[in-house]
XYZ file of C-alpha atoms in Angstrom:
501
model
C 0.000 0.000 0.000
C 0.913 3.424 -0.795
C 1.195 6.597 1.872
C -1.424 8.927 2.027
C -0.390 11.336 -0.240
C -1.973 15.163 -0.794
C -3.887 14.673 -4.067
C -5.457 18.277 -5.705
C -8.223 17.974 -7.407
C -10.929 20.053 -9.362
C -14.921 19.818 -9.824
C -15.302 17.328 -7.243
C -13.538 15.025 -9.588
C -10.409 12.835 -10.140
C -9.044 10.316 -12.894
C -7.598 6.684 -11.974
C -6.406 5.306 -16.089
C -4.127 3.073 -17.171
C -3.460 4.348 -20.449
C -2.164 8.065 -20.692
C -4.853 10.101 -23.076
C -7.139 7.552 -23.974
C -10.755 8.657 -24.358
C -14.383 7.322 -24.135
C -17.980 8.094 -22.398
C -18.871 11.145 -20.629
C -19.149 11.436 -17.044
C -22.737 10.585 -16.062
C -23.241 8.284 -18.169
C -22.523 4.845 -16.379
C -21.638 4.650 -12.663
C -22.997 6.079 -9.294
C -22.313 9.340 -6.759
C -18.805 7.933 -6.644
C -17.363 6.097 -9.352
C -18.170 6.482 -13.498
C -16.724 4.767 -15.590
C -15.543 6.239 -18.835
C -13.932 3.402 -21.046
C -11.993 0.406 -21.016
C -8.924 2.398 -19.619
C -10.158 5.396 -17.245
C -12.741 5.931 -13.943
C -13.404 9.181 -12.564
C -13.695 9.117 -8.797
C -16.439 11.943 -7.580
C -15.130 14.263 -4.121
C -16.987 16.187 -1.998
C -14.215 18.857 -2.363
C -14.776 20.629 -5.513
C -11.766 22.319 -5.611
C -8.431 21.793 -3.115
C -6.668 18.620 -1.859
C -7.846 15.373 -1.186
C -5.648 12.573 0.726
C -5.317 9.331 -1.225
C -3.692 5.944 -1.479
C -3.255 2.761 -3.336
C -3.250 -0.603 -2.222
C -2.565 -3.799 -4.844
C -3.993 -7.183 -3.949
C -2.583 -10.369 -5.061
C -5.854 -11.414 -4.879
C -9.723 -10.199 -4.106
C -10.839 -9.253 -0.862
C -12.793 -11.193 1.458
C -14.522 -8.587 3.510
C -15.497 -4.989 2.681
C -13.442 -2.726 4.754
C -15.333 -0.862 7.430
C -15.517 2.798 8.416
C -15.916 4.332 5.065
C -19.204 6.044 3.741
C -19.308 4.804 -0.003
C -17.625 2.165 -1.757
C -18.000 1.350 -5.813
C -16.008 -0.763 -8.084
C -15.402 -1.021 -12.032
C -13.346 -2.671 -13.968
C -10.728 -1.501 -16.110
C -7.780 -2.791 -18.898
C -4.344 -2.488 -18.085
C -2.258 -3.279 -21.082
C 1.202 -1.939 -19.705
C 0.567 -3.126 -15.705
C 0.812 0.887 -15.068
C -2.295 2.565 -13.147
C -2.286 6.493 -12.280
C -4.463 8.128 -10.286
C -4.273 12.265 -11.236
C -6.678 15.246 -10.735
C -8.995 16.743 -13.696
C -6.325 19.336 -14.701
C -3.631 16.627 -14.302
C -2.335 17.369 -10.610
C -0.349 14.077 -8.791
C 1.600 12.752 -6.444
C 4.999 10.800 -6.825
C 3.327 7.558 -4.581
C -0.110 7.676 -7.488
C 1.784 7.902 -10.631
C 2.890 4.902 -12.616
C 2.127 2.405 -10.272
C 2.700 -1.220 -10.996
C -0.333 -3.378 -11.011
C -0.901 -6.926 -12.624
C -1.039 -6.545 -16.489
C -4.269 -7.382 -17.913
C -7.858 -7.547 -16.322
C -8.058 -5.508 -13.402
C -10.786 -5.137 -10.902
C -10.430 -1.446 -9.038
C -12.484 -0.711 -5.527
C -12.754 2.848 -4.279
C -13.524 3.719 -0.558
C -14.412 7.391 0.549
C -15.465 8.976 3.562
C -15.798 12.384 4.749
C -16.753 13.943 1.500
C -17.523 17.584 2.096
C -17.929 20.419 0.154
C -15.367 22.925 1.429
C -18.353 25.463 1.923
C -19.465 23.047 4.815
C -16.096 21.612 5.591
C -14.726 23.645 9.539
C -11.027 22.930 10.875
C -12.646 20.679 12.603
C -13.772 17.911 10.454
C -11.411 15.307 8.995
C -9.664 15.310 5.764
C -11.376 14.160 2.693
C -9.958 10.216 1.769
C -9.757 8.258 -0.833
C -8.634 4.844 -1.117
C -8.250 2.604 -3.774
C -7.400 -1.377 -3.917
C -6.850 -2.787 -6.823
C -6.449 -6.937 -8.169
C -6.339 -9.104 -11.060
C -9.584 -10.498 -12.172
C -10.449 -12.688 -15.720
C -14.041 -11.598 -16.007
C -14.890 -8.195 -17.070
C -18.356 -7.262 -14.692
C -20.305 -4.280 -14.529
C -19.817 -1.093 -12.320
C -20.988 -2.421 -9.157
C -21.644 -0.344 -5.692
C -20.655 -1.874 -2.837
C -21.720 0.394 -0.114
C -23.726 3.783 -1.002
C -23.453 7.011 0.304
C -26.681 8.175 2.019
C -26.270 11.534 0.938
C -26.144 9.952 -3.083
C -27.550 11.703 -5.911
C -28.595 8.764 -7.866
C -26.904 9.301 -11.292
C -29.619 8.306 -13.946
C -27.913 5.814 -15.990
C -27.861 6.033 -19.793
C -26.873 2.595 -21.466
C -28.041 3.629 -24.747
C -25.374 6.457 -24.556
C -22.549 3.906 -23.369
C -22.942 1.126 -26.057
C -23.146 3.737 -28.581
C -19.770 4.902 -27.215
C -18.399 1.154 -26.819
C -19.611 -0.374 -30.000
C -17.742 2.461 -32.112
C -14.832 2.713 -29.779
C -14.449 -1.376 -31.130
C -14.024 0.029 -35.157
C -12.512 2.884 -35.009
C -11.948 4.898 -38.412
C -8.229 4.429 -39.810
C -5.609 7.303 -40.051
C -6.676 10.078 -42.164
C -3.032 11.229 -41.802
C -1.218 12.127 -45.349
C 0.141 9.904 -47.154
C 3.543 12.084 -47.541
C 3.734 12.045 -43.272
C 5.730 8.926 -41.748
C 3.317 6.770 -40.833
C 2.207 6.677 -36.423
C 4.263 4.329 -34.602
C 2.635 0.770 -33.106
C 0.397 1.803 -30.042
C 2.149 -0.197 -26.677
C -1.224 -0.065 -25.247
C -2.809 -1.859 -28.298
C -0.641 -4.760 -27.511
C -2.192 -7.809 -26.398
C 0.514 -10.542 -27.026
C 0.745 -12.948 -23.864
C -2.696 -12.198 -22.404
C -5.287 -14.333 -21.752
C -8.465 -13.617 -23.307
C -11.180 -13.214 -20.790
C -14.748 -13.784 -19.950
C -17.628 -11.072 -19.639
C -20.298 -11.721 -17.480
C -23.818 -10.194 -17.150
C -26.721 -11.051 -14.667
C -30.404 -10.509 -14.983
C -32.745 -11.569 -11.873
C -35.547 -13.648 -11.843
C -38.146 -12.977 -13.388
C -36.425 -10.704 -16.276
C -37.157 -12.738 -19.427
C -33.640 -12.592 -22.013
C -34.071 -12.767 -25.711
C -30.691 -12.564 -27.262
C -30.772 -10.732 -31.081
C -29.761 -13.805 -32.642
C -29.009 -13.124 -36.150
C -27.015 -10.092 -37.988
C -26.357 -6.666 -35.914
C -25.325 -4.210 -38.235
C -22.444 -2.268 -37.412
C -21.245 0.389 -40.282
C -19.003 -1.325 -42.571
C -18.964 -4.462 -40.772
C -21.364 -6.376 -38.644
C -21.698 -9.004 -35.693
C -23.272 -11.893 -36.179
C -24.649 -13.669 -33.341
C -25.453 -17.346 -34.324
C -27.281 -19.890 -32.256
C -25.403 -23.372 -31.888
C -27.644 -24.787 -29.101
C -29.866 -23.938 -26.919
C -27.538 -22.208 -24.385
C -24.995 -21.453 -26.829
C -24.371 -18.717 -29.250
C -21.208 -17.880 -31.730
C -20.023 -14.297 -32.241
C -18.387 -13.150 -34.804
C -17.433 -10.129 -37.019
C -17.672 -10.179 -40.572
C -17.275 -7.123 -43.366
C -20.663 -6.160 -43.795
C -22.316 -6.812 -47.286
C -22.852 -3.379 -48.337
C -20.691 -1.042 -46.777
C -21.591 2.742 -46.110
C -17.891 4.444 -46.189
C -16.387 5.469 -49.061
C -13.111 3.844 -48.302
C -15.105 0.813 -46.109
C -13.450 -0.463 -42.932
C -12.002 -4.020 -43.834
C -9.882 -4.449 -40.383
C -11.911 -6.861 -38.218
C -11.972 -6.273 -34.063
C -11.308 -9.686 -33.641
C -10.582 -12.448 -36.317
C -11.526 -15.610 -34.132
C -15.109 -15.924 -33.152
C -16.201 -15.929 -29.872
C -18.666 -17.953 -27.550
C -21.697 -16.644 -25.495
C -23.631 -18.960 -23.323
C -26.927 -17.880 -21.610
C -28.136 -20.092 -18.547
C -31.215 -20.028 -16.492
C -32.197 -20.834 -13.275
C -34.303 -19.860 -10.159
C -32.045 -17.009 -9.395
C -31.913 -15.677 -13.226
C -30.437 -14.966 -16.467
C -26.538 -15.265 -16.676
C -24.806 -14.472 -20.145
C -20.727 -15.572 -20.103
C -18.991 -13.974 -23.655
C -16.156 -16.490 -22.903
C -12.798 -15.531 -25.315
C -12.500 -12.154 -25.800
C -9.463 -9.803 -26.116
C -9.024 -8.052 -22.921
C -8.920 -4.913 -24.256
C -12.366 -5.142 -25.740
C -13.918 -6.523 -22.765
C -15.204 -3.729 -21.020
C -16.628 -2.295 -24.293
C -18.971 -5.262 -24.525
C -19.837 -5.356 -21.310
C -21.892 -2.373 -21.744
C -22.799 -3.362 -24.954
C -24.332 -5.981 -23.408
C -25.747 -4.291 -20.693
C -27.823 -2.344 -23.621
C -28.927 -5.371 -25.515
C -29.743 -7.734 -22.513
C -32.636 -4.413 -21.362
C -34.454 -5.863 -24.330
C -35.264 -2.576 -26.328
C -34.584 -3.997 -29.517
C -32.286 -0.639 -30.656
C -28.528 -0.098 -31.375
C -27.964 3.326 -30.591
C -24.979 2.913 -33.220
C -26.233 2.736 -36.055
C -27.430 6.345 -36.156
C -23.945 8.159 -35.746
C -22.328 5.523 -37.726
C -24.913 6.685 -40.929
C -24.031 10.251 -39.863
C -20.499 9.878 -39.867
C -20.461 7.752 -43.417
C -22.856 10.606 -45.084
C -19.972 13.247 -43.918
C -17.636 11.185 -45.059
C -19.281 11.035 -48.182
C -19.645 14.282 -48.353
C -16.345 15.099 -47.948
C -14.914 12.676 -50.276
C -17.314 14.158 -53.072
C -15.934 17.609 -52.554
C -12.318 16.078 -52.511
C -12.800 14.292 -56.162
C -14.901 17.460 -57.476
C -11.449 19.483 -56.772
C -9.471 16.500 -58.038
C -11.238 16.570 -60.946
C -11.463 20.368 -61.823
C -7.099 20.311 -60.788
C -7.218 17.120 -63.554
C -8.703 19.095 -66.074
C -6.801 22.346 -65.558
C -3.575 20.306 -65.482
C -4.329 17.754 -68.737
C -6.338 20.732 -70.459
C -9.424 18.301 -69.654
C -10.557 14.960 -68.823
C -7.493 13.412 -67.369
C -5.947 10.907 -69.616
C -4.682 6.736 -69.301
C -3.630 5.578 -66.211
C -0.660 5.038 -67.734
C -0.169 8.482 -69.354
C -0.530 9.774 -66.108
C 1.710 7.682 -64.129
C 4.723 8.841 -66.031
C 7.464 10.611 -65.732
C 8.247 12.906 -68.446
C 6.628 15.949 -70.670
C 2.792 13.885 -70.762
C 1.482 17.381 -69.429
C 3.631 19.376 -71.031
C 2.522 17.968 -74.626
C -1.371 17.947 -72.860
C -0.966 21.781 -72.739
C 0.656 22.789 -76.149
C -1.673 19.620 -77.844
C -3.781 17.043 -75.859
C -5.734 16.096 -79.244
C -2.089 14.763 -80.091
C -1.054 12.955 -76.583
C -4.312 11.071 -76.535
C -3.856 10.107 -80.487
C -0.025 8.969 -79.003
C -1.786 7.198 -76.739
C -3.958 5.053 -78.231
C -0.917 3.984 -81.178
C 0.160 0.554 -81.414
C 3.888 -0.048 -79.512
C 5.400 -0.069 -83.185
C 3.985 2.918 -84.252
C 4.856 4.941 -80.630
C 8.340 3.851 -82.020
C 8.502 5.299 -85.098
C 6.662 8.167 -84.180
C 9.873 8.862 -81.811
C 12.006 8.637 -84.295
C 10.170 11.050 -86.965
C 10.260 13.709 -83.705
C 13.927 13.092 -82.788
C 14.751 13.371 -86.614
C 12.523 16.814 -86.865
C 14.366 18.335 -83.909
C 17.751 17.422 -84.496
C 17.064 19.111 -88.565
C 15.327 22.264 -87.309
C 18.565 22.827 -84.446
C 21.294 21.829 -87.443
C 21.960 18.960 -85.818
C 20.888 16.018 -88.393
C 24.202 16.097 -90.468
C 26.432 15.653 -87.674
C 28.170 12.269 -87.825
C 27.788 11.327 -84.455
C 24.428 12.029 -84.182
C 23.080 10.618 -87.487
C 24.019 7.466 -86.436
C 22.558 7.532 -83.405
C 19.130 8.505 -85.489
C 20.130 5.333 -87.912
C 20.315 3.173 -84.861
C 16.744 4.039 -83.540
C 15.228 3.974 -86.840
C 16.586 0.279 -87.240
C 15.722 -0.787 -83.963
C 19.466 -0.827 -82.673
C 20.533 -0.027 -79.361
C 21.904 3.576 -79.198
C 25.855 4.471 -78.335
C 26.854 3.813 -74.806
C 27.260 7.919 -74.905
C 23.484 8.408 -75.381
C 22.592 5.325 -72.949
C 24.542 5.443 -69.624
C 24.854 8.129 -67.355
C 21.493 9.313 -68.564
C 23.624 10.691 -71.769
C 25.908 12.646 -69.884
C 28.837 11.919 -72.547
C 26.622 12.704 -75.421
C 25.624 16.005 -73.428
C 29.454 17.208 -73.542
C 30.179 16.150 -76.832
C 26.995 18.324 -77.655
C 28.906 21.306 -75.808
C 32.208 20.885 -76.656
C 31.952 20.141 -80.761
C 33.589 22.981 -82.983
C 30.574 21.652 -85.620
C 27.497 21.989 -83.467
C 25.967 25.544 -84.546
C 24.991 27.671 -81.476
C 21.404 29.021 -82.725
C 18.536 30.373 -80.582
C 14.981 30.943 -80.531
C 12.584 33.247 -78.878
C 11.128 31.486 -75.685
C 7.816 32.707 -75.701
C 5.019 32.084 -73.398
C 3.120 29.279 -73.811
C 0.733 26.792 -71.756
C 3.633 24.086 -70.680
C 5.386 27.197 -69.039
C 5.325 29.731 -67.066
C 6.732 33.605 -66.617
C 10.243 33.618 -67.143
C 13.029 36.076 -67.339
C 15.054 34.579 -70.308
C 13.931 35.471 -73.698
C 15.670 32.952 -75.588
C 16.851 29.188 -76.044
C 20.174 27.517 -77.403
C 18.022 26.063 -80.086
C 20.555 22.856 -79.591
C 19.950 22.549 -76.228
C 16.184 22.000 -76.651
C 16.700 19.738 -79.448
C 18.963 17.208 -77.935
C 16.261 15.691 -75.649
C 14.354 14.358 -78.417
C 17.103 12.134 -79.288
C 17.791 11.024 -75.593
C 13.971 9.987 -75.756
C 14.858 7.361 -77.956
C 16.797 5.377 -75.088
C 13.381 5.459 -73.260
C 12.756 1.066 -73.834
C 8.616 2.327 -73.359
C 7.654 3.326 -76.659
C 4.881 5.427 -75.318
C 7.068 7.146 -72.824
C 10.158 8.254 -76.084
C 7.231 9.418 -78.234
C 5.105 11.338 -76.075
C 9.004 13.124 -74.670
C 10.400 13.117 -78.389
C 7.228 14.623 -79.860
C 7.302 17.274 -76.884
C 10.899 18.419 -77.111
C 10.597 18.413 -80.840
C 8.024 21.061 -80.940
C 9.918 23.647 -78.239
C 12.414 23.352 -80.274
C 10.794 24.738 -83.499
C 10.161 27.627 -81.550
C 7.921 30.394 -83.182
C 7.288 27.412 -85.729
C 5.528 25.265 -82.547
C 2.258 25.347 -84.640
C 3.181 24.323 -87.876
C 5.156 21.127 -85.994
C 1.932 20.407 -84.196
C 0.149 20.248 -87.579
C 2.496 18.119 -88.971
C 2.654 15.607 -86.485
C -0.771 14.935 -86.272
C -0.323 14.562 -89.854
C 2.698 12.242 -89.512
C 0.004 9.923 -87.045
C -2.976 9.630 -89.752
């Protein structure tokens, strides 16, 4: 057992979790005057105080009590999931004490008992009256049961309960949406606290007295884009299991199961009343269907899940409407309309380039034979290199011969990404240094140079022809060949499309 240590706390309210930040149910929503329960990782404990210092302590059992402790005024238990064996107990703003933080408990299942006594409100609180106390005890368990109180305060409010709410909560806390982080971000981390490797799967029990009658929804429950189904085997005994659901309501449906293995439920009666086991199921999801049980064994027939689930898909819809509408309209103003081939736009290369001088003449590239795509690279690399004075050159008509006979190009033109055929290009006494106007035009933008070594924007077309996809060295040849004919562009445009009837 811990000391007493000098816990501060605000609006009459404190947090016992065993997993730093996770979420769940409001307060008021399962639980009594002094202990709600808000997930499968995190209580709140309810003071008299509402704000100042509380004292408090923790005691771990090795195993459950036999008696309840005397001299306290309220006593309540819950149970909660510790993945990491770690339980804090901190106030609402996050105040603690060295002796409540990070201490060990058994890993797992874990059933938690709070004691209180002299809860006052400091407005009726004199020097008098006894410090405000809090303590805790704590043990292993392997069945997940309800919030439970053990002893009630006589001064208790009564907390209406709302298991609709809860099982709303717990049901979509089980299939959580994935990461709608970008794809360019590194990708989260493994969560420790999703880890269940090396624990037991446990047992959740419910009870209804006699003479509550239980009718279990055997068949499908729906559950967004996947759904439970709750088959009977015999008369006792039921399978669960998840499944995708056959017509998902997501655009990008959830295909992640809960749980792959199915699960059994077994529902006995006798004189004392209904008991329902849900034997096998991951610890961490055990106090999630506990209260989904609690909702479906009341016998009202609804799933208070569905509703938000619908809501969330239509927004989600929504949103992913809007996304491809600006997709779309980005498409067309970058492929000067309806985006083309999946395989157009997968490359690397001038395909939008050529889609904003011509995109008549990309798609008509497109749709060639492999053969053709060839040749049609070659008739471009041979139209730039004669416009820039290049065709005559030795060295580079052969390099055109090669292409044009289906031979492999010179090693200067094919390694290196033609890095030798580049300086030969600069350093040749023969190569004529020519330019032309570089005037605006839809493949670029504003720039501050006027004019082009003619040459320069030439060469490319004959690198193209290394390119081994056809498509790819036409669609770049054809490009390069048509900057390079300058104030000519539209005349080269014409007669390519010419060159492809």
């Amino acid at each position: 057992m811990t000391d007493w240590a000098r816990l501060h706390v605000d609006y009459c309210q404190y947090e016992v979790i065993t997993v730093p930040g996770a979420t769940g149910v409001t307060i008021y929503t399962i639980g009594d005057d002094l202990l709600h329960v808000r997930g499968s990782n995190h209580v709140t404990g309810f003071c008299g105080i509402h704000t100042g210092e509380i004292e408090a302590r923790l005691r771990v059992l090795s195993e459950p009590p036999a008696e309840v402790d005397a001299g306290w005024d309220a006593i309540s238990e819950a149970t909660l999931w510790s993945p990491s064996g770690q339980l804090s107990v901190v106030g609402l703003m996050g105040g603690t004490a060295a002796t409540l933080a990070d201490v060990a408990v058994p890993r797992g299942l874990i059933r938690i008992r709070v004691h209180a006594r002299h809860r006052l409100h400091e407005t009726r609180r004199t020097d008098d009256d006894p410090p405000e106390q809090h303590e805790l005890h704590v043990w292993a368990v392997s069945e997940q049961t309800p919030c439970y109180t053990v002893l009630a305060d006589p001064g208790a409010r009564g907390w209406e309960q709302k298991p609709a709410k809860a099982a709303e909560w717990a049901m979509l806390s089980l299939v959580p949406r994935p990461s709608t982080r970008p794809a360019i971000l590194p990708p989260l981390p493994p969560d420790p606290y999703e880890d269940d490797t090396g624990l037991a799967r446990v047992t959740v029990v419910r009870h209804r007295p006699a003479p509550v009658m239980v009718n279990l929804p055997v068949g499908v429950l729906p559950v967004g884009d996947l759904e439970v189904r709750l088959d009977r085997v015999d008369a006792e005994t039921f399978r669960w299991s998840w499944a995708p659901a056959e017509a998902p309501i997501f655009p990008n449906p959830l295909t992640v199961l809960p749980d792959d293995e199915p699960t059994t439920v077994r529902l006995t009666t006798d004189s004392d009343g209904v008991t329902l086991r849900h034997e096998g199921v991951r610890g961490r999801h055990a106090v999630a269907l506990g209260v989904i049980w609690d909702h479906l064994l009341d016998g009202t027939g609804t799933l208070p899940w569905v509703a938000p689930l619908r809501e969330q898909a239509a927004e989600a819809t929504g949103r992913a409407e809007k996304f491809r509408r600006l997709r779309a309209e980005q498409e067309a103003e970058r492929w000067g309309g309806p985006p083309p081939s999946d395989r157009v736009r997968r490359m690397f290369g001038h395909a939008q380039s050529l889609a904003r001088l011509d995109r008549r003449l990309l798609d008509r590239i497109d749709v060639l034979p492999a053969d053709r795509q060839r040749e049609v690279a070659c008739w471009a690399a041979r139209r730039a290199m004669r416009v820039a004075g290049l065709e005559q050159l030795g060295w580079v008509a052969d390099a055109l011969a090669a292409a044009e006979t289906g031979r492999p190009l010179p090693r200067a033109f094919t390694e290196q990404h033609g890095a030798a055929a580049w300086r030969r290009l600069m350093s040749d006494p023969e190569v004529p240094h020519t330019t032309i106007p570089l005037t605006p035009n839809p493949a670029y933008g504003a720039h501050s140079v006027t004019e082009m070594l003619q040459q320069a924007v030439a060469f490319p077309a004959l690198i193209a022809l290394v390119n081994h996809d056809p498509l790819a060295a036409a669609i770049d040849a054809v490009h390069d060949a048509a900057i390079a004919h300058g104030d000519d562009l539209d005349r080269f445009l014409t007669e390519a499309h010419a060159a492809l009837s």
